[in-house]
C-alpha positions as a Markdown table, in Angstrom:
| # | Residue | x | y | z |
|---|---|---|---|---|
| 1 | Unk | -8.4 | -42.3 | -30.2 |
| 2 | Unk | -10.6 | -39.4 | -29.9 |
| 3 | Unk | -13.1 | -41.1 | -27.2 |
| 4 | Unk | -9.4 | -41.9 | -25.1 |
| 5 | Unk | -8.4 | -38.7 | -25.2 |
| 6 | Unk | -11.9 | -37.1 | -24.5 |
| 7 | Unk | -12.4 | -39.4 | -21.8 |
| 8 | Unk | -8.8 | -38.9 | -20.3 |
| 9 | Unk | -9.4 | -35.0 | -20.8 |
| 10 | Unk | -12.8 | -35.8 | -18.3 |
| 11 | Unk | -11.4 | -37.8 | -16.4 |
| 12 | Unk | -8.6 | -35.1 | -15.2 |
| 13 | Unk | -11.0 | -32.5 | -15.0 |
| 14 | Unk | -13.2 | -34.9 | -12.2 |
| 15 | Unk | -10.0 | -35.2 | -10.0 |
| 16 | Unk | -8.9 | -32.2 | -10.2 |
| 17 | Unk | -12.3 | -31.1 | -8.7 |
| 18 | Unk | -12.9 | -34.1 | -6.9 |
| 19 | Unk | -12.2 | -32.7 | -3.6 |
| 20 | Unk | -13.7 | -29.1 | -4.2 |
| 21 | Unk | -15.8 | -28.5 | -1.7 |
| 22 | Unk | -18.5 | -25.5 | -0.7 |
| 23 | Unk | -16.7 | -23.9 | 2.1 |
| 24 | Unk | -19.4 | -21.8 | 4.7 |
| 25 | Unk | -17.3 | -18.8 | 6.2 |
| 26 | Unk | -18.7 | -17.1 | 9.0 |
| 27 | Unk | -17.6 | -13.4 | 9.8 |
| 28 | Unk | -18.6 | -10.0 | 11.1 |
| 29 | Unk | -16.7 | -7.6 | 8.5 |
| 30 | Unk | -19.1 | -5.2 | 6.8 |
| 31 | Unk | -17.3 | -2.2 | 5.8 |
| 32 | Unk | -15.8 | -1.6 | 2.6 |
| 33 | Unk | -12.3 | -2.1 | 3.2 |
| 34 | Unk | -13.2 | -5.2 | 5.2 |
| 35 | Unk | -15.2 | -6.5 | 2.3 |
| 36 | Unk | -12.5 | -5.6 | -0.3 |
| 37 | Unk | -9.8 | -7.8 | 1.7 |
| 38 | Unk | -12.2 | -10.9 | 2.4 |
| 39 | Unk | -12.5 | -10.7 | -1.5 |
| 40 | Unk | -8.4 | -11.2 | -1.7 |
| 41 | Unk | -9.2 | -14.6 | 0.6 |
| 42 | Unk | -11.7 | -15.3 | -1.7 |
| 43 | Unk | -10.2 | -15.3 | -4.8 |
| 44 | Unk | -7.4 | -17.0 | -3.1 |
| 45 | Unk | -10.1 | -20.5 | -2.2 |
| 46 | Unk | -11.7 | -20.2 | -5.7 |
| 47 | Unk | -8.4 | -20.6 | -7.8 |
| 48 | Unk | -7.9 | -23.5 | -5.9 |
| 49 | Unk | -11.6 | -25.3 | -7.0 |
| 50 | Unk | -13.8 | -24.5 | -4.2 |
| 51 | Unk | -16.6 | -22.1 | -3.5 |
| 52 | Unk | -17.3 | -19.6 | -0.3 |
| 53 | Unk | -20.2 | -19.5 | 0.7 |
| 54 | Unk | -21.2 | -16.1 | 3.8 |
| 55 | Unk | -22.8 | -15.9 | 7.2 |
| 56 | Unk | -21.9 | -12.6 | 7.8 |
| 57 | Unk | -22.9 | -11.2 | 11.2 |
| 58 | Unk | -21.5 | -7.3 | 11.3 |
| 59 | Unk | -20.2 | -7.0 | 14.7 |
| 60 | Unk | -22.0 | -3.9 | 16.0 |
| 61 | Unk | -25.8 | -5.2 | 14.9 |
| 62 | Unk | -26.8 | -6.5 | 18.6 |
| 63 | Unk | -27.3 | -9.9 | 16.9 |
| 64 | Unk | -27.4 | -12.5 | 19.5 |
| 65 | Unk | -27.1 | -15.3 | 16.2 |
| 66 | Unk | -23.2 | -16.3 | 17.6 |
| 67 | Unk | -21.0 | -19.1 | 16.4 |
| 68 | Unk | -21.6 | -21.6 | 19.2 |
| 69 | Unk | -25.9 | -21.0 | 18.5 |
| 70 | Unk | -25.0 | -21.8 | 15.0 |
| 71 | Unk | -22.9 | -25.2 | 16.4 |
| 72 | Unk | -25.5 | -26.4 | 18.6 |
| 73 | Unk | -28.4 | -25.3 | 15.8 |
| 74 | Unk | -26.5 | -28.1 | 13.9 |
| 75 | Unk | -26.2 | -25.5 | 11.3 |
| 76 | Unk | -22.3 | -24.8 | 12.2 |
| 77 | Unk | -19.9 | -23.0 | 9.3 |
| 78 | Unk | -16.3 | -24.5 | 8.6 |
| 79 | Unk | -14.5 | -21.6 | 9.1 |
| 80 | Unk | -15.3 | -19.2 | 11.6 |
| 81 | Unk | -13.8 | -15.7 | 12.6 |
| 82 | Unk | -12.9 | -15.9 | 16.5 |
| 83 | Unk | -10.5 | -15.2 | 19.3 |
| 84 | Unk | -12.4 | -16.1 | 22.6 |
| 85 | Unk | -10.3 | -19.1 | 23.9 |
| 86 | Unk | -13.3 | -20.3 | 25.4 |
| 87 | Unk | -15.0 | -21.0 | 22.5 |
| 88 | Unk | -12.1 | -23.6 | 20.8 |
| 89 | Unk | -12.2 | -24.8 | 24.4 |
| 90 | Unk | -16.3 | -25.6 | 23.5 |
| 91 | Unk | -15.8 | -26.7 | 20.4 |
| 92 | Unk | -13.2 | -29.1 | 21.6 |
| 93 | Unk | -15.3 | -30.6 | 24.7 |
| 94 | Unk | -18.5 | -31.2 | 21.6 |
| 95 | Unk | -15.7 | -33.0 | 19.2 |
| 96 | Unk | -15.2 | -30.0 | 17.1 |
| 97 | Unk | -11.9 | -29.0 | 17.7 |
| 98 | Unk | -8.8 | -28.7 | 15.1 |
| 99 | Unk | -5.8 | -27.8 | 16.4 |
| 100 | Unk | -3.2 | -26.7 | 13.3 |
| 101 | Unk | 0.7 | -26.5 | 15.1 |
| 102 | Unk | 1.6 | -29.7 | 13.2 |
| 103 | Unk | 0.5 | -27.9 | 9.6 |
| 104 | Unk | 2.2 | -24.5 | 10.6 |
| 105 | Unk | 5.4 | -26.4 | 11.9 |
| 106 | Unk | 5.2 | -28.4 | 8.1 |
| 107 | Unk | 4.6 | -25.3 | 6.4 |
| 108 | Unk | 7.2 | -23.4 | 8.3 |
| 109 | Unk | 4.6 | -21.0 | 9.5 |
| 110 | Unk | 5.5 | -20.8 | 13.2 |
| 111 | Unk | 9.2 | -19.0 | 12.7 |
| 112 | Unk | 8.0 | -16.3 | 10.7 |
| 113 | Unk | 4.9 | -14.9 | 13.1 |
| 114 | Unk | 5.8 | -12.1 | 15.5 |
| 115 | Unk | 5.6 | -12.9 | 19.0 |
| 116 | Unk | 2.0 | -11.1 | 19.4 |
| 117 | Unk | 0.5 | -13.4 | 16.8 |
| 118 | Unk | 2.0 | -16.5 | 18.1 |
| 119 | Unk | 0.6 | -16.0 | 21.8 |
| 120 | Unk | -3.0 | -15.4 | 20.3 |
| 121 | Unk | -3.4 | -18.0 | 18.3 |
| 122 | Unk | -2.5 | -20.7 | 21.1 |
| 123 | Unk | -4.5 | -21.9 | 23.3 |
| 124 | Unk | -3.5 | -24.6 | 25.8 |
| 125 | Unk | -0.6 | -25.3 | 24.1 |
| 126 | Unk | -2.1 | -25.7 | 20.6 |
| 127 | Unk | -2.6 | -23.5 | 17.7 |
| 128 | Unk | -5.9 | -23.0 | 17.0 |
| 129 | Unk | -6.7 | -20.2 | 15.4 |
| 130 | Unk | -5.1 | -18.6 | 11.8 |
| 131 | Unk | -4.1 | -15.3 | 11.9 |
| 132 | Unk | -5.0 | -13.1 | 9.5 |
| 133 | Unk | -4.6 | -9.4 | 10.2 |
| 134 | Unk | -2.5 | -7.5 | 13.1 |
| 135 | Unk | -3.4 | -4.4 | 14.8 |
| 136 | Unk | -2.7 | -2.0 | 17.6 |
| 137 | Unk | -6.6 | -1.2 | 18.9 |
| 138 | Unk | -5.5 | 2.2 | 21.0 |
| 139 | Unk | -3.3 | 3.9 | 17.5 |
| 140 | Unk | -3.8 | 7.7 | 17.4 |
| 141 | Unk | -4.7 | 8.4 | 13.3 |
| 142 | Unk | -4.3 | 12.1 | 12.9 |
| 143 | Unk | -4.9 | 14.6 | 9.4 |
| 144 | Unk | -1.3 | 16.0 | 8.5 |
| 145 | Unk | -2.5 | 19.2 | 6.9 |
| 146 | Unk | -5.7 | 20.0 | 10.4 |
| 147 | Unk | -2.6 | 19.3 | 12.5 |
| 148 | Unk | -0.2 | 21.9 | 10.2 |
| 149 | Unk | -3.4 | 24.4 | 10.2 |
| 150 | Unk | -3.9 | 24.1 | 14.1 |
| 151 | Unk | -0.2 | 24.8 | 14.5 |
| 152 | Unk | 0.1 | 21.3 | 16.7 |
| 153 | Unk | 2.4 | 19.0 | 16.6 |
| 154 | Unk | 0.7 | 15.2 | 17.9 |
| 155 | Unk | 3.9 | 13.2 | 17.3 |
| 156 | Unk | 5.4 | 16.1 | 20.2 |
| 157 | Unk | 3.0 | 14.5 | 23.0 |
| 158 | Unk | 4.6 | 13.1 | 25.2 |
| 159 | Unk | 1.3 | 12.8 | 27.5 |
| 160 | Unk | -1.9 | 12.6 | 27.4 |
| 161 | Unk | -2.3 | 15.7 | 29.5 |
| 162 | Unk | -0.1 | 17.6 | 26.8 |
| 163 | Unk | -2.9 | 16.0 | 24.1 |
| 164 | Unk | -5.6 | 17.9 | 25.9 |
| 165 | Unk | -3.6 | 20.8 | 26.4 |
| 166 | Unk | -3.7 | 21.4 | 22.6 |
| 167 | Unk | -6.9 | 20.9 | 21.6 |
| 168 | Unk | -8.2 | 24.9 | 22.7 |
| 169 | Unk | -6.0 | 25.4 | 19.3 |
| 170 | Unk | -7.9 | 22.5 | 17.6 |
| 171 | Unk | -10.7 | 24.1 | 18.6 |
| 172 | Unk | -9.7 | 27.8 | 17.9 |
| 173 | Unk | -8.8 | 26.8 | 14.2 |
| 174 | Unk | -12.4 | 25.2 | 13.9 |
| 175 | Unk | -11.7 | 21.4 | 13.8 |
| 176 | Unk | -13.0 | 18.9 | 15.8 |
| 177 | Unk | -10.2 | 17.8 | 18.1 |
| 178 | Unk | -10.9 | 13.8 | 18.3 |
| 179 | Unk | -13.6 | 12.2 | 16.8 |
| 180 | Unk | -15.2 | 9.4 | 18.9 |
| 181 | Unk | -18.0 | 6.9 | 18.0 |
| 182 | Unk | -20.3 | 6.6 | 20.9 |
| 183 | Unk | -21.2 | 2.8 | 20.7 |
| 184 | Unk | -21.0 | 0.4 | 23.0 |
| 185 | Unk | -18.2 | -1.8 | 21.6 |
| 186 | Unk | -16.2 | 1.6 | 20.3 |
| 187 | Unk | -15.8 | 2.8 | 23.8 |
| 188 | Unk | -15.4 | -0.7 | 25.3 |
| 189 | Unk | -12.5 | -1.1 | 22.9 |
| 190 | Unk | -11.5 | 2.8 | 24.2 |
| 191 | Unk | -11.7 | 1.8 | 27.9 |
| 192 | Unk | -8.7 | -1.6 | 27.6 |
| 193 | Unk | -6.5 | 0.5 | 25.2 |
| 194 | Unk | -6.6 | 3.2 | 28.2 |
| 195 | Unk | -6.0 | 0.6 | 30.8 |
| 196 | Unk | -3.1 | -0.7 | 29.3 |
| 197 | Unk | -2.1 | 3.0 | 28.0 |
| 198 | Unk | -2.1 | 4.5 | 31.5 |
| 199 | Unk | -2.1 | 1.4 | 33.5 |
| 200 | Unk | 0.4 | -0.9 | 32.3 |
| 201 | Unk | 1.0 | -4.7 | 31.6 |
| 202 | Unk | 0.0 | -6.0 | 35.2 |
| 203 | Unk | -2.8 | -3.8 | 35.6 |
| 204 | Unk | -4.5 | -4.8 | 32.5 |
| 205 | Unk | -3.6 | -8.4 | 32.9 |
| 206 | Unk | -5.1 | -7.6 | 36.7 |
| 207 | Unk | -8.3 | -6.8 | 34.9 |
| 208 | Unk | -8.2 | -8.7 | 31.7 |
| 209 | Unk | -6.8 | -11.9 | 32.0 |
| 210 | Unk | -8.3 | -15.6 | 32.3 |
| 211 | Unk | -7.9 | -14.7 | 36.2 |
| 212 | Unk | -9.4 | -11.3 | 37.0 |
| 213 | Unk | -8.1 | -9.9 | 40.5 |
| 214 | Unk | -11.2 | -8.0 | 42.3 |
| 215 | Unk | -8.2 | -6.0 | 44.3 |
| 216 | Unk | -7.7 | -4.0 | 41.2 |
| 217 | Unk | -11.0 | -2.9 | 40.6 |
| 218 | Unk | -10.5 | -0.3 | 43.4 |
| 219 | Unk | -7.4 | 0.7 | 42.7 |
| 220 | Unk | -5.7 | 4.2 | 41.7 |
| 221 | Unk | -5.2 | 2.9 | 38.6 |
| 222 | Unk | -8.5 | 2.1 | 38.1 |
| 223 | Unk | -9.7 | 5.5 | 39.3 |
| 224 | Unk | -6.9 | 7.2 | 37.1 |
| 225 | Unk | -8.9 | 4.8 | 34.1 |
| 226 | Unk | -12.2 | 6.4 | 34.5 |
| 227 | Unk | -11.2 | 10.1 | 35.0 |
| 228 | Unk | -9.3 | 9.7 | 31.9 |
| 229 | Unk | -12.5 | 8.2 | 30.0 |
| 230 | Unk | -14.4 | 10.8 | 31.6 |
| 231 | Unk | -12.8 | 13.5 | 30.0 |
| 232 | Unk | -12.6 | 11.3 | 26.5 |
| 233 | Unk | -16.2 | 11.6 | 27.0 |
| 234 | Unk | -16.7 | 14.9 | 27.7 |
| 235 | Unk | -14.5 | 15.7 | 24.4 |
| 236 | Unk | -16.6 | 13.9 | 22.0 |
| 237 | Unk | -18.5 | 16.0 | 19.7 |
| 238 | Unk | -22.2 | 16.3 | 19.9 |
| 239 | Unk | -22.8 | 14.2 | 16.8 |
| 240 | Unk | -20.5 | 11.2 | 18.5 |
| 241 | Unk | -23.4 | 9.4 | 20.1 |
| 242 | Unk | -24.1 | 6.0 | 18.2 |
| 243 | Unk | -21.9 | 7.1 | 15.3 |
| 244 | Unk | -20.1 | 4.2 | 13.4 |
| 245 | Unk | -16.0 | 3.9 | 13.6 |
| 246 | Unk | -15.3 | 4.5 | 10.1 |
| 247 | Unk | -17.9 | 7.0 | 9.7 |
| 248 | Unk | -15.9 | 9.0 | 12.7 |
| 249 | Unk | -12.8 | 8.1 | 11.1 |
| 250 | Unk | -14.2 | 9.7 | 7.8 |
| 251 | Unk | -14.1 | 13.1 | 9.5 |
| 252 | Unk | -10.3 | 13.0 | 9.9 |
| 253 | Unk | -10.1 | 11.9 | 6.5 |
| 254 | Unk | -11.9 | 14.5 | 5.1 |
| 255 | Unk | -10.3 | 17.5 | 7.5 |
| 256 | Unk | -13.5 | 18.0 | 9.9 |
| 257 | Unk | -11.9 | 16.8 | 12.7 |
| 258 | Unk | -7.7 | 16.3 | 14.0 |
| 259 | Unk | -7.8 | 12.3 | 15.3 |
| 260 | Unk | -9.1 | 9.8 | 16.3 |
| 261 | Unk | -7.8 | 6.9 | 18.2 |
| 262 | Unk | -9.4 | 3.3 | 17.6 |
| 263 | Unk | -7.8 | 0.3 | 16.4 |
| 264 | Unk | -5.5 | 0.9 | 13.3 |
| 265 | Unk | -8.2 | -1.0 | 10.9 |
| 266 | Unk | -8.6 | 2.6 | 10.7 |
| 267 | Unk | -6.1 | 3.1 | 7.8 |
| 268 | Unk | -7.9 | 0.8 | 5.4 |
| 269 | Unk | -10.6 | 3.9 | 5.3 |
| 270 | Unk | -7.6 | 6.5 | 4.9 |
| 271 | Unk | -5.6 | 4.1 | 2.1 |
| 272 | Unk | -9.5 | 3.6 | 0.4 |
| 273 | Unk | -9.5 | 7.0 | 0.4 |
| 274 | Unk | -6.2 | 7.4 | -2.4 |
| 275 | Unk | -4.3 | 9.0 | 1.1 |
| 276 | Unk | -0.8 | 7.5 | 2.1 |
| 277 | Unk | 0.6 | 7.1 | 5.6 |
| 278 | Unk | 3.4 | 9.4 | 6.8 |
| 279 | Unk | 2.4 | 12.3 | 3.9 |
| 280 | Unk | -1.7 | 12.7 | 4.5 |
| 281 | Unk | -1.9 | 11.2 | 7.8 |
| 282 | Unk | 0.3 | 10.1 | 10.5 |
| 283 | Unk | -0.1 | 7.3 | 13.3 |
| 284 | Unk | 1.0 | 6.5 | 16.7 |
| 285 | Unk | 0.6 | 4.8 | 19.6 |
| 286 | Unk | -1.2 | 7.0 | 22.9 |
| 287 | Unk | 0.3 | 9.5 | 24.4 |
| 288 | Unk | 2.6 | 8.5 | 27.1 |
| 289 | Unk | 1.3 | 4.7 | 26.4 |
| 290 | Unk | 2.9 | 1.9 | 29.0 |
| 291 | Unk | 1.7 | -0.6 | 26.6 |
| 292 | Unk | -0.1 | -1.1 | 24.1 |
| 293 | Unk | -2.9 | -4.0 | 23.2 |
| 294 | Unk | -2.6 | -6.3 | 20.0 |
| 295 | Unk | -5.3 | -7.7 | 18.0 |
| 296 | Unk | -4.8 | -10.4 | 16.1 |
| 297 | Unk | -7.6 | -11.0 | 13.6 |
| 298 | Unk | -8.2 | -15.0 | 13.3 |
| 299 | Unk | -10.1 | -18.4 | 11.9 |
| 300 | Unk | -10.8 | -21.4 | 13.1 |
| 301 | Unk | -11.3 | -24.1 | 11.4 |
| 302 | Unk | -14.1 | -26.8 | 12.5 |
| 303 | Unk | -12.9 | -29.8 | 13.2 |
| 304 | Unk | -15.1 | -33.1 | 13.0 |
| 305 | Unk | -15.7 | -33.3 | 9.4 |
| 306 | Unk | -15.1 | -35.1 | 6.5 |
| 307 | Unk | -11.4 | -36.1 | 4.8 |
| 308 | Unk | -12.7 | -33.2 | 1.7 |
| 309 | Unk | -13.6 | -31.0 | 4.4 |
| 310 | Unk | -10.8 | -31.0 | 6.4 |
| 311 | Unk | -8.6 | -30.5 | 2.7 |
| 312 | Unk | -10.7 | -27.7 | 2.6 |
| 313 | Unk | -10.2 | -25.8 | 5.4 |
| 314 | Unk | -6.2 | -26.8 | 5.3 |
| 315 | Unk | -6.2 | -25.0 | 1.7 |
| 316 | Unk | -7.9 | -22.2 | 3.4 |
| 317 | Unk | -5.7 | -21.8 | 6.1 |
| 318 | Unk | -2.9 | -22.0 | 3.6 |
| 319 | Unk | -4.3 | -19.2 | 1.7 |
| 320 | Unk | -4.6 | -16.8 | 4.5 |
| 321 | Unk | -1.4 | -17.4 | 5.1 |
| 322 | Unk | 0.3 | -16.7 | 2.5 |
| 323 | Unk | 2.9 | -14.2 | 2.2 |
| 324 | Unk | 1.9 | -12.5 | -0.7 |
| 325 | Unk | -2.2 | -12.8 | 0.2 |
| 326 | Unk | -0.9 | -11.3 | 3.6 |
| 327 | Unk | 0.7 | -8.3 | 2.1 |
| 328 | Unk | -2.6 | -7.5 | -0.4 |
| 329 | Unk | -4.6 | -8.0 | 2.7 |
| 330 | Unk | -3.1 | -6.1 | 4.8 |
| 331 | Unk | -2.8 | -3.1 | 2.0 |
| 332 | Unk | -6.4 | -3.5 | 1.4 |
| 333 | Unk | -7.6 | -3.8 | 5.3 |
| 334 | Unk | -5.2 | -1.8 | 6.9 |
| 335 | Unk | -3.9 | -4.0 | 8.9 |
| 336 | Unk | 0.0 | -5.1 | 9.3 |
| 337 | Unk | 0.8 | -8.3 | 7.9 |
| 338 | Unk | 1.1 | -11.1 | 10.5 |
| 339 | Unk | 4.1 | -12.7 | 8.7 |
| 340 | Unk | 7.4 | -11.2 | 9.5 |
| 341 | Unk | 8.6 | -12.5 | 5.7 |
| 342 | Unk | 5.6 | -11.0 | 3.6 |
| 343 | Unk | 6.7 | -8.8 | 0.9 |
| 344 | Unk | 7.7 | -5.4 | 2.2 |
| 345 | Unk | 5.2 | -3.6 | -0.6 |
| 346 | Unk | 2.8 | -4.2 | 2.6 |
| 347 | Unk | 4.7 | -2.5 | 5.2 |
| 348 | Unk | 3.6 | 1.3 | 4.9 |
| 349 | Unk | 4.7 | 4.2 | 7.6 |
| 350 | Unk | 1.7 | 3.0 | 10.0 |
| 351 | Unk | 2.8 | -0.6 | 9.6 |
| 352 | Unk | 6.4 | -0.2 | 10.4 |
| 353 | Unk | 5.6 | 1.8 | 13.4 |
| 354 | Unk | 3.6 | -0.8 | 14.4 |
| 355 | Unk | 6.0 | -3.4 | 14.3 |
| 356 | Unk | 8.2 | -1.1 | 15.9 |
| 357 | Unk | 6.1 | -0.6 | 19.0 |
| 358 | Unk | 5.2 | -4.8 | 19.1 |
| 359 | Unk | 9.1 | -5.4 | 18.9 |
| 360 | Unk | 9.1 | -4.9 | 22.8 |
| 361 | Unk | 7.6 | -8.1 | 24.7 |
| 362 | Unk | 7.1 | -5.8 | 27.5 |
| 363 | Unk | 5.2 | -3.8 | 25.9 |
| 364 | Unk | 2.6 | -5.3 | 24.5 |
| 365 | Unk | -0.5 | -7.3 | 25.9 |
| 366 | Unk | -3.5 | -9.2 | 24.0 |
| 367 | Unk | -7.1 | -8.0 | 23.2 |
| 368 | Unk | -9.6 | -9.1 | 25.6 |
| 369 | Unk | -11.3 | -11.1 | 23.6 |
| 370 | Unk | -8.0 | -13.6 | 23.7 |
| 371 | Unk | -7.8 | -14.2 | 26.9 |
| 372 | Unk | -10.7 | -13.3 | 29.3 |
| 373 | Unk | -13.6 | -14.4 | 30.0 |
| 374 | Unk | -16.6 | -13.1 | 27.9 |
| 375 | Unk | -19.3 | -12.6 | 30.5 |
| 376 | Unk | -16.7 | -10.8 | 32.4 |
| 377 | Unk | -15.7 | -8.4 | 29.2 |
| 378 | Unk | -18.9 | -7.7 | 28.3 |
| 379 | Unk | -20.0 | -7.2 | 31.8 |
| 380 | Unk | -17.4 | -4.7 | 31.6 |
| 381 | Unk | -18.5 | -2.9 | 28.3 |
| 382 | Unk | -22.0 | -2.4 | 30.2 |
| 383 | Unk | -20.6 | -0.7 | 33.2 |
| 384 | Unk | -18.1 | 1.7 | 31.0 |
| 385 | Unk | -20.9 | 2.1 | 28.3 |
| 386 | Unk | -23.0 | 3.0 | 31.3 |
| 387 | Unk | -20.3 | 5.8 | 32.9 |
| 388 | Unk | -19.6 | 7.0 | 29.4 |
| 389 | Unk | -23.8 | 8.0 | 28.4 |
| 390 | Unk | -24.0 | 9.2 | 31.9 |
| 391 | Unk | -22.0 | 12.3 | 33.0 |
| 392 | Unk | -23.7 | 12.0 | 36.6 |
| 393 | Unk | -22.5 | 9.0 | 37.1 |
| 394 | Unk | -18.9 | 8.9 | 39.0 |
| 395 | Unk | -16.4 | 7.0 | 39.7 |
| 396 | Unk | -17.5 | 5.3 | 42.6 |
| 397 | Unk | -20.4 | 3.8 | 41.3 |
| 398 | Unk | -18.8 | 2.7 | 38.4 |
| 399 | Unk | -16.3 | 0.6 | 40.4 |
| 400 | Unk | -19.2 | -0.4 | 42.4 |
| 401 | Unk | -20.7 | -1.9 | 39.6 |
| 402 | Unk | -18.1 | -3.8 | 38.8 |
| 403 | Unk | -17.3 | -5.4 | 42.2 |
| 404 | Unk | -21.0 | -6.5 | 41.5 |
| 405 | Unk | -20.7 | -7.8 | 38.3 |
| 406 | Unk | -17.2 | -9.5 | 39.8 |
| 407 | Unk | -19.2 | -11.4 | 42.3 |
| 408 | Unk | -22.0 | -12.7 | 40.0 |
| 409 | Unk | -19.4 | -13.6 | 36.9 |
| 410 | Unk | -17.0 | -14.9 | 38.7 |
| 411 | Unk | -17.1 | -14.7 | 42.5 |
């Protein structure tokens, strides 16, 4: 009797791990609040038998190692953080595609995602992506008590004209008025939350989408763009240049500087900090913004691969998405959960106002990296990062530039 019921005891414990499997995750989060909400995602795939296993590429080191090297290397990780359509179109021309509407219409996914969340995780008709964290990228974060001791009022602006106009008493009260990062990607990211800020849903979509127009490139509403980055630029501090995001957003935590505007990742660094939305800091959307641009952090899942594997990444995705993962991620991230039904204990000042703002179809338009083409958006970040290093350069050449880089991209 004992060697039945020791071999039945084995015997459950091998099928309950018979399809564990050693899932490889591929990502570019690095900062602490990042790390801390991968760890929820984590936990989440070991309680259900398998084991996570990192490539972890921060996004700001340069590194050219990118998903589809890593695919074509042979060496390719099962699920992947991406939002370039044109890479699941790749994957799908070498066999390694894995489209997931059928799971989220079993799993009842589908009715609960705002309308942002839903357009960026299809591609051709098929979702292929799994959400896992929404943001604004152009939110205003500002301290409460620098904004009390300035005697300004940043939820008054109406403008971004009457955001300048205050920051001589920023300034006068010795704080920075808005802290910038000078990199590359920081003021790329800058540049499309002012196009759609002061430009608007067709003129970003103009620029940005999978069908750039060359007419808008020189355009008043391109030449309003610059100017306005010009004189982002010329308000940076002089310790902006190369600084990291969070680092810069660690000087409005810490009362050195007003704001900053950024993506609203920003509020994991303000909630890791023991500060809560609405009483230590406030958030909004840009001055005078005609729209705004979502981000919708997602995975993909590699398609091609064995019956375990494909379990795998299924008990992955159903993990991320999980209502009550989504709400701890979100809380430890700073992100707004991308299910309409996850527990409310996620939905902080910041996160209701972003809902708020993403309520409006017409209001909203998706991250670059959703839609366009990425020689054409980084071709885009040179030129900017180009204007933005180099106060002699003006408008003209900049748009110049572009026209160029139009004609070689895409031409």
């Amino acid at each position: 009797m004992k060697k039945t019921l020791a071999g039945l005891a084995t015997a459950i414990l091998l099928s309950s791990t018979a399809y564990a499997s050693e899932i490889v995750v591929y990502h570019s989060w690095s900062s602490g609040p990042e790390v801390a909400a991968l760890n929820i995602i984590k936990d989440g795939i070991e309680a259900k038998g398998h084991t996570w296993t990192d490539i972890a590429i921060p996004h700001d080191t340069g590194s050219n190692v990118n998903l589809m090297n890593l695919v074509t290397g042979g060496s390719p990780p099962n699920v992947f953080m991406e939002s370039n359509p044109g890479v699941f179109r790749d994957l799908a021309a070498l066999g390694f595609g894995r489209p997931v509407t059928a799971f989220f219409n079993e799993q009842g996914i589908t009715e609960h995602l705002p309308l942002a969340v839903a357009k960026s995780i299809t591609v051709d008709g098929e979702i292929v992506k799994i959400p896992t964290a929404l943001h604004i990228d152009g939110m205003a974060y500002y301290n409460m008590e620098v904004a009390k001791a300035a005697g300004v009022d940043p939820s008054s602006w109406g403008s971004l004209d009457a955001m300048f106009a205050d920051f001589q008493k920023v300034s006068d009260a010795g704080y920075v008025p808005l802290a910038i990062g000078g990199q590359q990607w920081q003021v790329g990211y800058l540049f499309h939350a002012l196009a759609a800020a002061t430009g608007g849903v067709d003129f970003y979509n103009r620029v940005y989408g999978a069908e750039p127009d060359p007419a808008v490139l020189d355009s008043a509403e391109m030449r309003n763009l610059l100017d306005t980055l010009r004189r982002f630029q010329e308000a940076a501090d002089e310790g902006s240049a190369n600084r990291e995001w969070n680092v810069t957003t660690n000087m409005v935590i810490t009362g050195k500087a007003l704001m900053q505007i950024h993506g609203d990742w920003m509020k994991g660094e303000w909630t890791a900090a023991g500060k809560t939305a609405g009483t230590d800091f406030g958030c909004m959307q840009i001055p005078g913004a005609k729209a705004v641009v979502a981000t919708v952090d997602s995975w993909g899942l590699l398609g091609g691969q064995s019956p375990e594997m494909d379990q795998a990444e299924l008990d992955f995705a159903s993990v991320v998405v999980d209502p009550q993962v989504q709400a701890d991620f979100a809380m430890a991230k700073g992100s707004t959960p991308v299910r309409l039904d996850a527990p409310e204990s996620a939905l902080d000042a910041c996160s209701e106002e972003v809902l708020h703002i993403l309520s409006d179809p017409a209001h909203q338009v998706q991250n670059p990296h959703s839609m366009s083409d990425a020689d054409w958006q980084n071709s885009i970040w040179d030129v900017v990062f180009n204007f933005w290093s180099d106060p002699s350069m003006s408008v003209d050449d900049a748009i110049a530039q572009m026209q160029d880089n139009y004609e070689t991209i895409l031409g």
